[in-house]
Every structure is written in C-alpha cells, then in structure tokens.
C-alpha cells in the first residue's frame, strides 16, 4: 500500500516538475523576446526560474531516490559477496535516514523562521518559506524512503538494482 | 577534522554510497563534532549553492539535447556530413567522427551521441567491411568529443565550482574539440587505407545540397548557441533556453516528429537528470565551503610548495589522478568532488583556470570510454549489442589518440586559450 502511494506520489511530483520546468524555459525565452522586441522584461522571471530549479533539485531528488538512480561509484562494492553488500546497504540506508532526517530538522527550522518573519523574495514576492521548505520536504521524503527500504531489507526483501552514470 | 573531510568521504565513496550522501555525511560530521558553527549553516549553504541563475543553463541545455536527440536529427546530420565527405578512404568512419562533433555542438550528452550515432553508423560500417573491433571502438570513443565541444554540461559545472566564466570555457573548448576530431579523422583515414577499405560514393553537389536542406534546421542550433553567446545577444543560460524553444519548435512543427506528450516526456527526463546532478552540486557547495573555512586548500598549497614541484609536474600528477578518477566516477561528480581542492592549487601554480577547466574536461571525457568501466562502453554494449572484448580491443588506438591530444592540450595552453582569445576578441 505504502509502495503504491509513493509510486503515485513520485510520478505526480515528476509530472508537476516537468510542467514547471517547461514554464521556466518559457519565462526565460519570453524575457529574451521582450528585451529585444519590446524593450521590457519581466523582473520577477529570474527569481521564479531559480525557485523552479530549487524545487526540481530537492523534490526531484526524491523521485531519483525512489527509483534508485542517485549517482554513486559502485565498482568496488559490486565486486563484494552478496552478504557483505547487504550489510553495506543496511549501513547506507541507516546513514540516509539519519542524514536526511538531520537536514529535514535543520531546514524545517529555517523555513519556519522564514514563515514567522513573513519574508518574501525581492522581485516576485514569493514567500521564502516555500523554496526553503522544498529542501525540508525533499530530504524528509528521502528519509521516509530510506526508512521504508531499511525495513524491507531487514525483513529479508532486497533487490540490488542501483544505477549509475549521467551520460554527460 | 581530517577524519571528517578526508577519511569519511573516501570510505563512503568506496562503499558505493550515493555521492550526495558521501558529501552530506562528511559535512554533517564536521559540523556536529569538530566545528563550533551554527548548524543553520548547513541549510544556508545547501540552498545557497543552488540559488544561482547560471546553473539553469544545465537543465536548459539538457532539454535542448533531449529534444533534438529524439526523431531523425542524427540521421539528417549523418546524411549532411556523408554528403560533404565524398569519396575519401574511410568515408563512413570520417562521417562518424564529423557527425559526432556536430552532435556535440547540439547536445553535449556523450551517452546520447554513442547511442544515436552508433545505431546508425555501426551497422553501416560493418556492412562496408570495417572490422568489428574498429567500428565498435570508434562509436564508443567518439562520443567523448561531445563534452569537449560546447555546449558542454561538465564545463558549466566546472564553471560553477571554480567560479570561472562559462563563455570563456566554451570558447576555450572549441579548438581542442576540433583538433581532436581532426586527429581521429586522420587516424580512421589511415586505418582505411592500410586495411584496403574502399572509398565512399563520389561527392555529388545535388545530393549534398539536398542533405544540407534536410539538415539545415538541426545545423542551426550551434549557430544560435555560439552565435548568440559570442555575438553578445544572450547569456549562456538564455542561449540554452532559446536553444530549448528552437529544438521544441523544430522537432514539433518543422520535422513533425514529436507530439506534445514527447515534449513533456523530455522535460520529465530533464528534471530527473537535473535532480541527480544538482543535489550533488548542493552538497558539494557545503563541502567546498567547509574546505575553505578550514583552510584545507591553503594547507595543501603550502605542502606542495614545500615539496618544490614544478607546474609541469603538478599537471602531470593531476592528469594521472583525473584519468584514474574518471575511470570510476562520472565527469560531473568528479568535477564537483575535486574542483574545490584543485583550483586553489592551480592558482598557486599560476595556471590559467580556463586552461585547467579544459584539461579537466578532456581527462574526464577519456574516462567516459576508458576500459574497464567507462560509461560509454556499457552504452555501446547495451544499445548496439556488442561484446565487451571487441569494444576493449577496438578502443585502444582511440585511447592513444585522446591521450596524445590530452598531452598537447595540457602542455600547450595556447590550444585552448588561443581559441578563447580569438572567439572573445581578446588580445
């Protein structure tokens, strides 16, 4: 059940980010057109594009985590026996839970402060707790995914399917 | 502190942890156990590292390449180059090199080049009598040019990590990219002559003009990007966004090959690629900040100065390190991990950071197809169904050519900096 919910949630995040990214491309393009054809630009466009990139980074990272596609150097570990790899995977997942939880706590505190003081961005007037909150939400979801995987592996269910490489 | 910033990342990297977790573990251990800093510095640096307009060029260029890589763009470029090459010996192999170089000026994603150009050129070369290992080695190795010829994603990442100008890096990558293409073309022509491989069809103006007309929209992309940046029309980020809109327009309305769903699908692929990279950029930003406040680069510089090694020796050592690292790590991760440490040393030795950026890029380009773990080897293996043994055997001569080019680029800075000055109109 939880797996199905996360599958739908990550698919939804991916689609929303894809449309938001297309909007960022359009904003940038319209600003170039506006500058040369009308001598005017949308001053808030740069800020909005950066915030979209922030969401793509931290929320997109949860989709990448769910699909086991975070970049890693697994040449050495792949040469180890299965039992050793399983043990390393347990340590890795525990580290992800602790570290992502640490960032979640840290970023939530920061985003909350932004909310309390009512800080908004200079040009677009976007409440700053939103982009800062994206860091907390992203790492929070990664901690949750790590927890889920840790429980799975401890229960004896484990598929060793990591992917590496960017192709760039 | 050396435990947190030295031992922890190396051990976790070897254990195969995700790279962003390697960096995050290192900075968290340093902040919590060894430093008296407000913990809020972690969030501020994570957020601050991504809060940069110049980084938007990464997803924009990836999106443009993703759109252009779908459909018939690769085939149109092949037809255009083949039409121009004419009846030289080894014309198909020369076409593979030329098409990859032009594809590099459009996409800048090496694996995409190996997959798309390889799918077209490998079977064609085999039908024309090229040995299997040669064709396999060529299509695997030639994709690495893509990250040297602008637009190059690794150069944007290096520019962000080293605080160096992307237009300068792009301008500096043009001549090394062309030089490498010419060296590869010269070798494949020599190989074809030596092995009695026949020449292609004679040059035919009508056919060439027809191929040019079919490929003109794809060929327009490099002109928009480079012409826009160096003509002072756009910033690199704007050039990338304009290239994305151009790619969407051409593939949707001119070639009529992509639907709206494909355009959204390409955006989704771009989002995931961006997240993979920028989450490392965010954590590397905190790592880099910690290195700086703990004066780690300054200590290494002092240590190297005490050893009294020359810039020549330093570059040789860095080349060896980067080649080894490039065999195991993808270029972007390697740049983000090493640049904060290396750039202060580079400056201390009086080496130009633009020149060094090109040296880093060429090194890591070699890592993309260097046996045994170069990523493009596995792309060629899976996409073209080739045997690893055949790819390994075929790669060796191309590896030698890349290494010769690397030596020239490293020790003759004018190759990269001369091109840069020419393009930027500097004295």
XYZ file of N, CA and C in Angstrom, chain A residues 13-19 21-22 24-26 28-29 31-32 35-36 45-47 49-65 67 69-77 80 88-93 95-97 99-100 102-103 105-111 113 128 130-136 139 142 162-168, chain B residues 12-21 24-26 28-29 31-32 39-44 46-47 50-53 55-57 59-60 63 108-112 147 153-154 232-235 237-239 241-242 244-246 261 263-280 282-283 327-333 368 373 375-376:
522
model
N 4.937 14.129 -8.596
C 5.997 15.142 -8.423
C 6.756 15.333 -9.740
N 7.088 14.217 -10.386
C 7.834 14.277 -11.652
C 7.060 15.071 -12.709
N 5.744 14.806 -12.814
C 4.933 15.497 -13.830
C 4.826 16.992 -13.517
N 4.553 17.312 -12.255
C 4.406 18.725 -11.873
C 5.718 19.467 -12.147
N 6.847 18.834 -11.789
C 8.153 19.476 -12.017
C 8.426 19.633 -13.511
N 7.984 18.646 -14.313
C 8.200 18.729 -15.768
C 7.471 19.954 -16.338
N 6.198 20.145 -15.911
C 5.435 21.308 -16.400
C 6.043 22.615 -15.867
N 9.129 23.075 -15.187
C 10.364 23.304 -15.941
C 10.062 23.925 -17.307
N 9.025 23.407 -17.977
C 8.641 23.985 -19.273
C 8.272 25.464 -19.076
N 9.547 27.416 -16.855
C 10.812 28.143 -16.657
C 11.470 28.462 -17.997
N 11.441 27.473 -18.912
C 12.009 27.694 -20.260
C 11.241 28.834 -20.941
N 9.906 28.764 -20.850
C 9.063 29.778 -21.494
C 9.333 31.170 -20.907
N 12.066 32.291 -19.498
C 13.380 32.770 -19.941
C 13.306 33.258 -21.391
N 12.643 32.449 -22.228
C 12.524 32.800 -23.647
C 11.729 34.099 -23.820
N 11.444 36.493 -21.781
C 12.252 37.630 -21.333
C 13.224 38.092 -22.424
N 13.800 37.119 -23.147
C 14.719 37.469 -24.241
C 13.940 38.184 -25.340
N 12.923 41.633 -24.241
C 14.038 42.596 -24.197
C 14.328 43.164 -25.583
N 14.310 42.277 -26.621
C 14.684 42.753 -27.957
C 13.525 43.353 -28.748
N 11.079 37.228 -13.381
C 11.266 35.952 -14.089
C 12.488 35.174 -13.589
N 13.602 35.877 -13.368
C 14.834 35.186 -12.948
C 14.628 34.464 -11.619
N 13.973 35.182 -10.686
C 13.723 34.579 -9.364
C 12.829 33.349 -9.486
N 12.423 31.377 -12.040
C 13.152 30.262 -12.654
C 14.071 29.576 -11.637
N 14.738 30.394 -10.818
C 15.644 29.811 -9.812
C 14.852 28.976 -8.801
N 13.694 29.488 -8.397
C 12.899 28.726 -7.422
C 12.405 27.412 -8.035
N 12.053 27.461 -9.333
C 11.645 26.209 -10.001
C 12.818 25.219 -9.981
N 14.034 25.742 -10.216
C 15.223 24.870 -10.196
C 15.442 24.293 -8.786
N 15.190 25.102 -7.762
C 15.330 24.616 -6.375
C 14.354 23.458 -6.137
N 13.103 23.632 -6.595
C 12.109 22.554 -6.439
C 12.534 21.321 -7.234
N 13.032 21.550 -8.480
C 13.479 20.416 -9.301
C 14.585 19.644 -8.587
N 15.474 20.377 -7.929
C 16.619 19.732 -7.288
C 16.184 18.884 -6.096
N 15.465 19.509 -5.166
C 15.223 18.820 -3.894
C 14.002 17.887 -3.961
N 12.963 18.270 -4.708
C 11.835 17.346 -4.843
C 12.155 16.284 -5.897
N 12.857 16.696 -6.957
C 13.285 15.727 -7.989
C 14.183 14.655 -7.381
N 14.975 15.036 -6.389
C 15.885 14.069 -5.753
C 15.110 12.944 -5.066
N 13.879 13.233 -4.636
C 13.085 12.164 -4.002
C 12.642 11.138 -5.053
N 12.312 11.644 -6.256
C 11.927 10.722 -7.348
C 13.130 9.859 -7.715
N 14.297 10.520 -7.796
C 15.532 9.796 -8.133
C 15.822 8.749 -7.043
N 15.617 9.132 -5.779
C 15.863 8.195 -4.669
C 14.902 7.006 -4.753
N 13.570 5.753 -7.316
C 13.914 4.874 -8.450
C 15.349 4.352 -8.372
N 18.234 5.847 -8.504
C 19.063 6.344 -9.604
C 20.071 7.401 -9.168
N 20.287 7.571 -7.851
C 21.293 8.546 -7.426
C 22.680 8.072 -7.851
N 23.506 9.042 -8.263
C 24.833 8.697 -8.771
C 25.711 8.190 -7.645
N 26.465 7.162 -7.939
C 27.354 6.575 -6.945
C 28.481 5.862 -7.671
N 29.544 5.543 -6.950
C 30.637 4.771 -7.546
C 30.555 3.361 -6.966
N 29.916 2.458 -7.727
C 29.644 1.143 -7.142
C 30.545 0.040 -7.687
N 31.649 0.444 -8.328
C 32.548 -0.556 -8.930
C 33.128 -1.471 -7.856
N 33.594 -0.883 -6.759
C 34.249 -1.670 -5.703
C 33.221 -2.542 -4.992
N 32.117 -1.932 -4.613
C 31.134 -2.651 -3.809
C 30.489 -3.795 -4.585
N 32.013 -7.227 -4.239
C 31.975 -7.907 -2.941
C 30.888 -8.987 -2.924
N 26.419 -3.595 3.805
C 26.757 -2.208 3.431
C 25.487 -1.431 3.099
N 24.550 -2.118 2.441
C 23.281 -1.455 2.081
C 22.525 -1.037 3.333
N 22.556 -1.885 4.355
C 21.870 -1.546 5.619
C 22.510 -0.293 6.230
N 23.851 -0.266 6.235
C 24.556 0.902 6.788
C 24.220 2.145 5.962
N 24.206 1.976 4.638
C 23.911 3.114 3.750
C 22.508 3.660 4.022
N 21.532 2.780 4.116
C 20.156 3.235 4.343
C 20.006 3.896 5.710
N 22.367 5.476 7.238
C 23.023 6.788 7.102
C 22.103 7.777 6.394
N 21.397 7.292 5.351
C 20.473 8.180 4.622
C 19.372 8.674 5.556
N 18.826 7.758 6.352
C 17.737 8.133 7.274
C 18.233 9.190 8.264
N 21.011 11.200 8.109
C 21.471 12.452 7.496
C 20.317 13.252 6.894
N 19.416 12.555 6.175
C 18.276 13.258 5.581
C 17.370 13.793 6.696
N 18.424 14.750 9.601
C 19.161 15.896 10.148
C 18.892 17.157 9.308
N 18.943 16.990 7.981
C 18.672 18.143 7.097
C 17.206 18.555 7.214
N 15.276 18.378 9.805
C 15.131 19.141 11.057
C 15.707 20.556 10.867
N 16.905 20.610 10.284
C 17.607 21.878 10.072
C 16.834 22.807 9.140
N 16.353 22.250 8.038
C 15.682 23.073 7.020
C 14.269 23.463 7.455
N 13.618 22.570 8.187
C 12.281 22.902 8.690
C 12.373 24.119 9.617
N 13.378 24.094 10.480
C 13.587 25.206 11.417
C 13.790 26.514 10.633
N 14.608 26.435 9.573
C 14.919 27.618 8.768
C 13.672 28.122 8.037
N 12.939 27.174 7.411
C 11.722 27.545 6.670
C 10.683 28.148 7.617
N 11.272 29.799 10.340
C 11.694 31.171 10.650
C 11.289 32.127 9.531
N 9.310 33.227 1.115
C 10.570 32.486 1.060
C 10.515 31.144 1.785
N 8.551 28.935 1.079
C 8.238 27.926 0.056
C 9.506 27.276 -0.536
N 10.425 28.071 -1.134
C 11.633 27.407 -1.652
C 12.490 26.780 -0.558
N 12.562 27.439 0.612
C 13.351 26.842 1.702
C 12.670 25.567 2.208
N 11.337 25.587 2.192
C 10.596 24.396 2.622
C 10.801 23.222 1.671
N 11.102 23.519 0.380
C 11.340 22.441 -0.590
C 12.526 21.572 -0.161
N 13.524 22.206 0.463
C 14.691 21.443 0.943
C 14.218 20.462 2.026
N 13.394 20.982 2.958
C 12.902 20.139 4.058
C 12.033 19.001 3.526
N 14.246 16.327 1.582
C 15.024 15.453 2.460
C 14.117 14.632 3.377
N 13.055 11.739 1.357
C 14.183 10.799 1.174
C 14.424 9.996 2.454
N 20.848 -0.859 -8.241
C 21.291 0.535 -8.370
C 21.727 0.835 -9.783
N 21.550 2.097 -10.152
C 22.021 2.533 -11.464
C 23.041 3.635 -11.265
N 23.956 3.770 -12.184
C 24.949 4.830 -12.073
C 25.068 5.567 -13.394
N 25.723 6.750 -13.316
C 26.086 7.427 -14.555
C 25.086 8.468 -15.009
N 25.637 9.537 -15.584
C 24.788 10.617 -16.063
C 24.737 10.663 -17.574
N 25.737 10.098 -18.167
C 25.808 10.184 -19.607
C 26.317 11.500 -20.111
N 26.624 12.405 -19.250
C 27.119 13.708 -19.690
C 28.591 13.660 -19.991
N 33.234 6.238 2.372
C 31.846 6.110 1.910
C 31.757 6.021 0.384
N 32.656 6.732 -0.289
C 32.688 6.659 -1.763
C 33.017 5.230 -2.198
N 34.008 4.627 -1.553
C 34.408 3.259 -1.902
C 33.315 2.251 -1.547
N 32.541 2.574 -0.519
C 31.454 1.658 -0.136
C 30.238 1.795 -1.058
N 30.321 2.712 -2.018
C 29.248 2.829 -3.014
C 28.042 3.618 -2.542
N 28.202 4.471 -1.530
C 27.092 5.324 -1.085
C 26.784 6.356 -2.177
N 25.534 6.829 -2.268
C 25.239 7.914 -3.218
C 26.170 9.101 -2.945
N 26.635 9.750 -4.003
C 27.672 10.776 -3.830
C 27.183 11.948 -2.973
N 25.895 12.300 -3.114
C 25.421 13.425 -2.290
C 25.410 13.038 -0.817
N 25.192 11.755 -0.515
C 25.224 11.295 0.878
C 26.670 11.275 1.397
N 27.302 14.837 2.208
C 26.465 15.260 3.335
C 26.965 14.652 4.647
N 27.385 13.399 4.599
C 27.909 12.740 5.803
C 29.160 13.468 6.270
N 30.017 13.769 5.309
C 31.274 14.425 5.637
C 31.027 15.788 6.303
N 28.239 16.912 7.707
C 27.475 16.805 8.952
C 28.390 16.403 10.102
N 29.279 15.428 9.865
C 30.225 15.001 10.908
C 31.120 16.182 11.302
N 30.482 19.436 10.991
C 29.729 20.495 11.666
C 29.339 20.107 13.095
N 28.915 18.870 13.255
C 28.401 18.451 14.562
C 29.534 18.164 15.557
N 24.483 25.363 13.265
C 24.081 24.255 12.379
C 23.297 24.787 11.172
N 22.666 25.976 11.346
C 21.890 26.566 10.241
C 22.753 26.788 9.004
N 24.082 26.812 9.189
C 24.985 26.984 8.044
C 24.790 25.873 7.019
N 24.393 24.705 7.489
C 24.170 23.570 6.566
C 23.065 23.916 5.573
N 21.900 24.326 6.103
C 20.784 24.655 5.219
C 21.120 25.852 4.324
N 21.728 26.884 4.937
C 22.040 28.094 4.153
C 22.931 27.758 2.957
N 23.368 24.672 1.550
C 22.655 23.764 0.624
C 21.793 24.586 -0.327
N 21.022 25.515 0.257
C 20.114 26.342 -0.537
C 20.904 27.324 -1.398
N 22.426 26.248 -4.798
C 21.509 26.073 -5.942
C 20.908 27.407 -6.377
N 20.945 28.373 -5.472
C 20.319 29.670 -5.733
C 21.179 30.506 -6.685
N 21.447 29.949 -7.879
C 22.335 30.636 -8.834
C 21.743 30.541 -10.238
N 21.552 31.691 -10.864
C 20.927 31.748 -12.194
C 21.743 30.975 -13.242
N 23.322 28.269 -13.082
C 23.120 26.809 -13.073
C 21.918 26.382 -13.925
N 21.007 27.331 -14.193
C 19.839 26.999 -15.024
C 20.248 26.544 -16.428
N 21.459 26.926 -16.843
C 21.926 26.510 -18.177
C 22.007 24.991 -18.272
N 19.924 22.402 -16.928
C 18.693 21.758 -17.424
C 18.268 22.255 -18.797
N 18.497 23.540 -19.097
C 18.075 24.061 -20.404
C 18.843 23.375 -21.550
N 17.729 19.762 -21.882
C 16.408 19.678 -22.510
C 16.521 19.848 -24.036
N 25.721 17.727 -26.396
C 26.643 17.766 -25.263
C 26.427 16.640 -24.266
N 25.619 15.627 -24.647
C 25.452 14.462 -23.770
C 26.088 13.266 -24.476
N 27.195 12.816 -23.914
C 28.039 11.836 -24.584
C 27.328 10.508 -24.841
N 26.624 10.009 -23.836
C 25.974 8.702 -23.987
C 24.916 8.752 -25.086
N 24.220 9.898 -25.193
C 23.198 10.050 -26.238
C 23.854 9.982 -27.612
N 31.504 16.206 -24.910
C 31.596 17.046 -23.708
C 32.750 18.047 -23.804
N 27.997 20.295 -20.637
C 27.462 20.336 -19.262
C 28.619 20.312 -18.244
N 29.622 19.434 -18.424
C 30.731 19.446 -17.451
C 31.401 20.817 -17.330
N 27.049 38.467 -28.250
C 26.592 39.353 -27.173
C 25.079 39.469 -27.108
N 24.379 38.535 -27.778
C 22.916 38.603 -27.791
C 22.327 37.990 -26.520
N 22.883 36.824 -26.115
C 22.345 36.135 -24.938
C 23.460 35.835 -23.942
N 23.039 35.593 -22.697
C 23.939 34.960 -21.724
C 23.894 33.454 -22.016
N 22.897 31.044 -20.192
C 21.619 30.495 -19.706
C 20.505 30.825 -20.696
N 20.498 32.069 -21.184
C 19.466 32.454 -22.162
C 19.648 31.685 -23.466
N 20.913 31.501 -23.883
C 21.174 30.751 -25.116
C 20.622 29.336 -24.979
N 18.088 28.375 -23.060
C 16.621 28.418 -23.098
C 16.128 28.625 -24.526
N 16.785 29.529 -25.264
C 16.400 29.766 -26.660
C 16.620 28.482 -27.471
N 16.402 25.482 -26.358
C 15.314 24.550 -25.993
C 14.050 24.858 -26.794
N 13.696 26.142 -26.858
C 12.486 26.534 -27.598
C 12.671 26.208 -29.085
N 13.878 26.478 -29.593
C 14.179 26.176 -31.001
C 14.030 24.670 -31.260
N 3.085 15.272 -25.986
C 3.419 14.314 -24.931
C 4.934 14.054 -24.899
N 7.220 16.134 -25.775
C 7.882 17.343 -25.257
C 7.833 17.355 -23.717
N 6.696 16.933 -23.162
C 6.585 16.839 -21.690
C 7.469 15.700 -21.180
N 7.487 14.592 -21.932
C 8.313 13.441 -21.535
C 9.795 13.833 -21.479
N 10.228 14.592 -22.481
C 11.626 15.063 -22.499
C 11.892 15.970 -21.295
N 10.885 16.761 -20.916
C 11.037 17.634 -19.734
C 11.166 16.798 -18.471
N 10.398 15.691 -18.394
C 10.465 14.824 -17.207
C 11.849 14.179 -17.106
N 12.381 13.738 -18.239
C 13.741 13.152 -18.241
C 14.749 14.202 -17.774
N 14.568 15.429 -18.256
C 15.478 16.526 -17.890
C 15.415 16.815 -16.391
N 14.189 16.796 -15.846
C 14.017 17.059 -14.408
C 14.812 16.048 -13.582
N 14.712 14.775 -13.950
C 15.408 13.739 -13.165
C 16.926 13.866 -13.320
N 17.382 14.133 -14.535
C 18.826 14.323 -14.757
C 19.318 15.504 -13.914
N 18.543 16.596 -13.938
C 18.915 17.798 -13.184
C 18.985 17.499 -11.683
N 17.984 16.762 -11.196
C 17.966 16.437 -9.765
C 19.175 15.589 -9.394
N 19.530 14.636 -10.257
C 20.707 13.781 -9.998
C 21.962 14.627 -9.810
N 22.092 15.647 -10.655
C 23.320 16.451 -10.642
C 23.267 17.542 -9.572
N 22.158 18.275 -9.535
C 22.134 19.456 -8.658
C 22.073 19.105 -7.174
N 21.581 17.927 -6.823
C 21.617 17.545 -5.403
C 23.094 17.362 -4.983
N 23.920 16.910 -5.927
C 25.364 16.796 -5.621
C 25.980 18.191 -5.580
N 24.521 20.887 -4.639
C 24.122 21.494 -3.362
C 25.027 21.004 -2.230
N 25.216 19.678 -2.155
C 26.047 19.128 -1.063
C 27.524 19.475 -1.269
N 37.882 6.912 -14.555
C 37.537 5.519 -14.862
C 36.427 5.014 -13.950
N 36.274 5.631 -12.790
C 35.332 5.105 -11.802
C 34.139 6.031 -11.548
N 34.334 7.328 -11.793
C 33.278 8.304 -11.468
C 32.818 9.002 -12.737
N 31.536 9.396 -12.771
C 31.077 10.163 -13.930
C 31.688 11.567 -13.865
N 31.825 12.238 -15.024
C 32.553 13.520 -15.065
C 32.010 14.572 -14.104
N 30.687 14.680 -13.994
C 30.127 15.766 -13.193
C 30.423 15.568 -11.707
N 30.272 14.338 -11.233
C 30.583 14.063 -9.826
C 32.055 14.306 -9.557
N 35.179 8.530 -19.860
C 33.881 8.039 -20.328
C 33.993 6.755 -21.154
N 35.762 0.488 -17.040
C 34.423 0.869 -16.559
C 33.839 2.112 -17.226
N 31.671 4.654 -18.965
C 30.225 4.510 -19.125
C 29.808 4.239 -20.577
N 30.502 4.897 -21.528
C 30.101 4.729 -22.923
C 30.327 3.306 -23.425
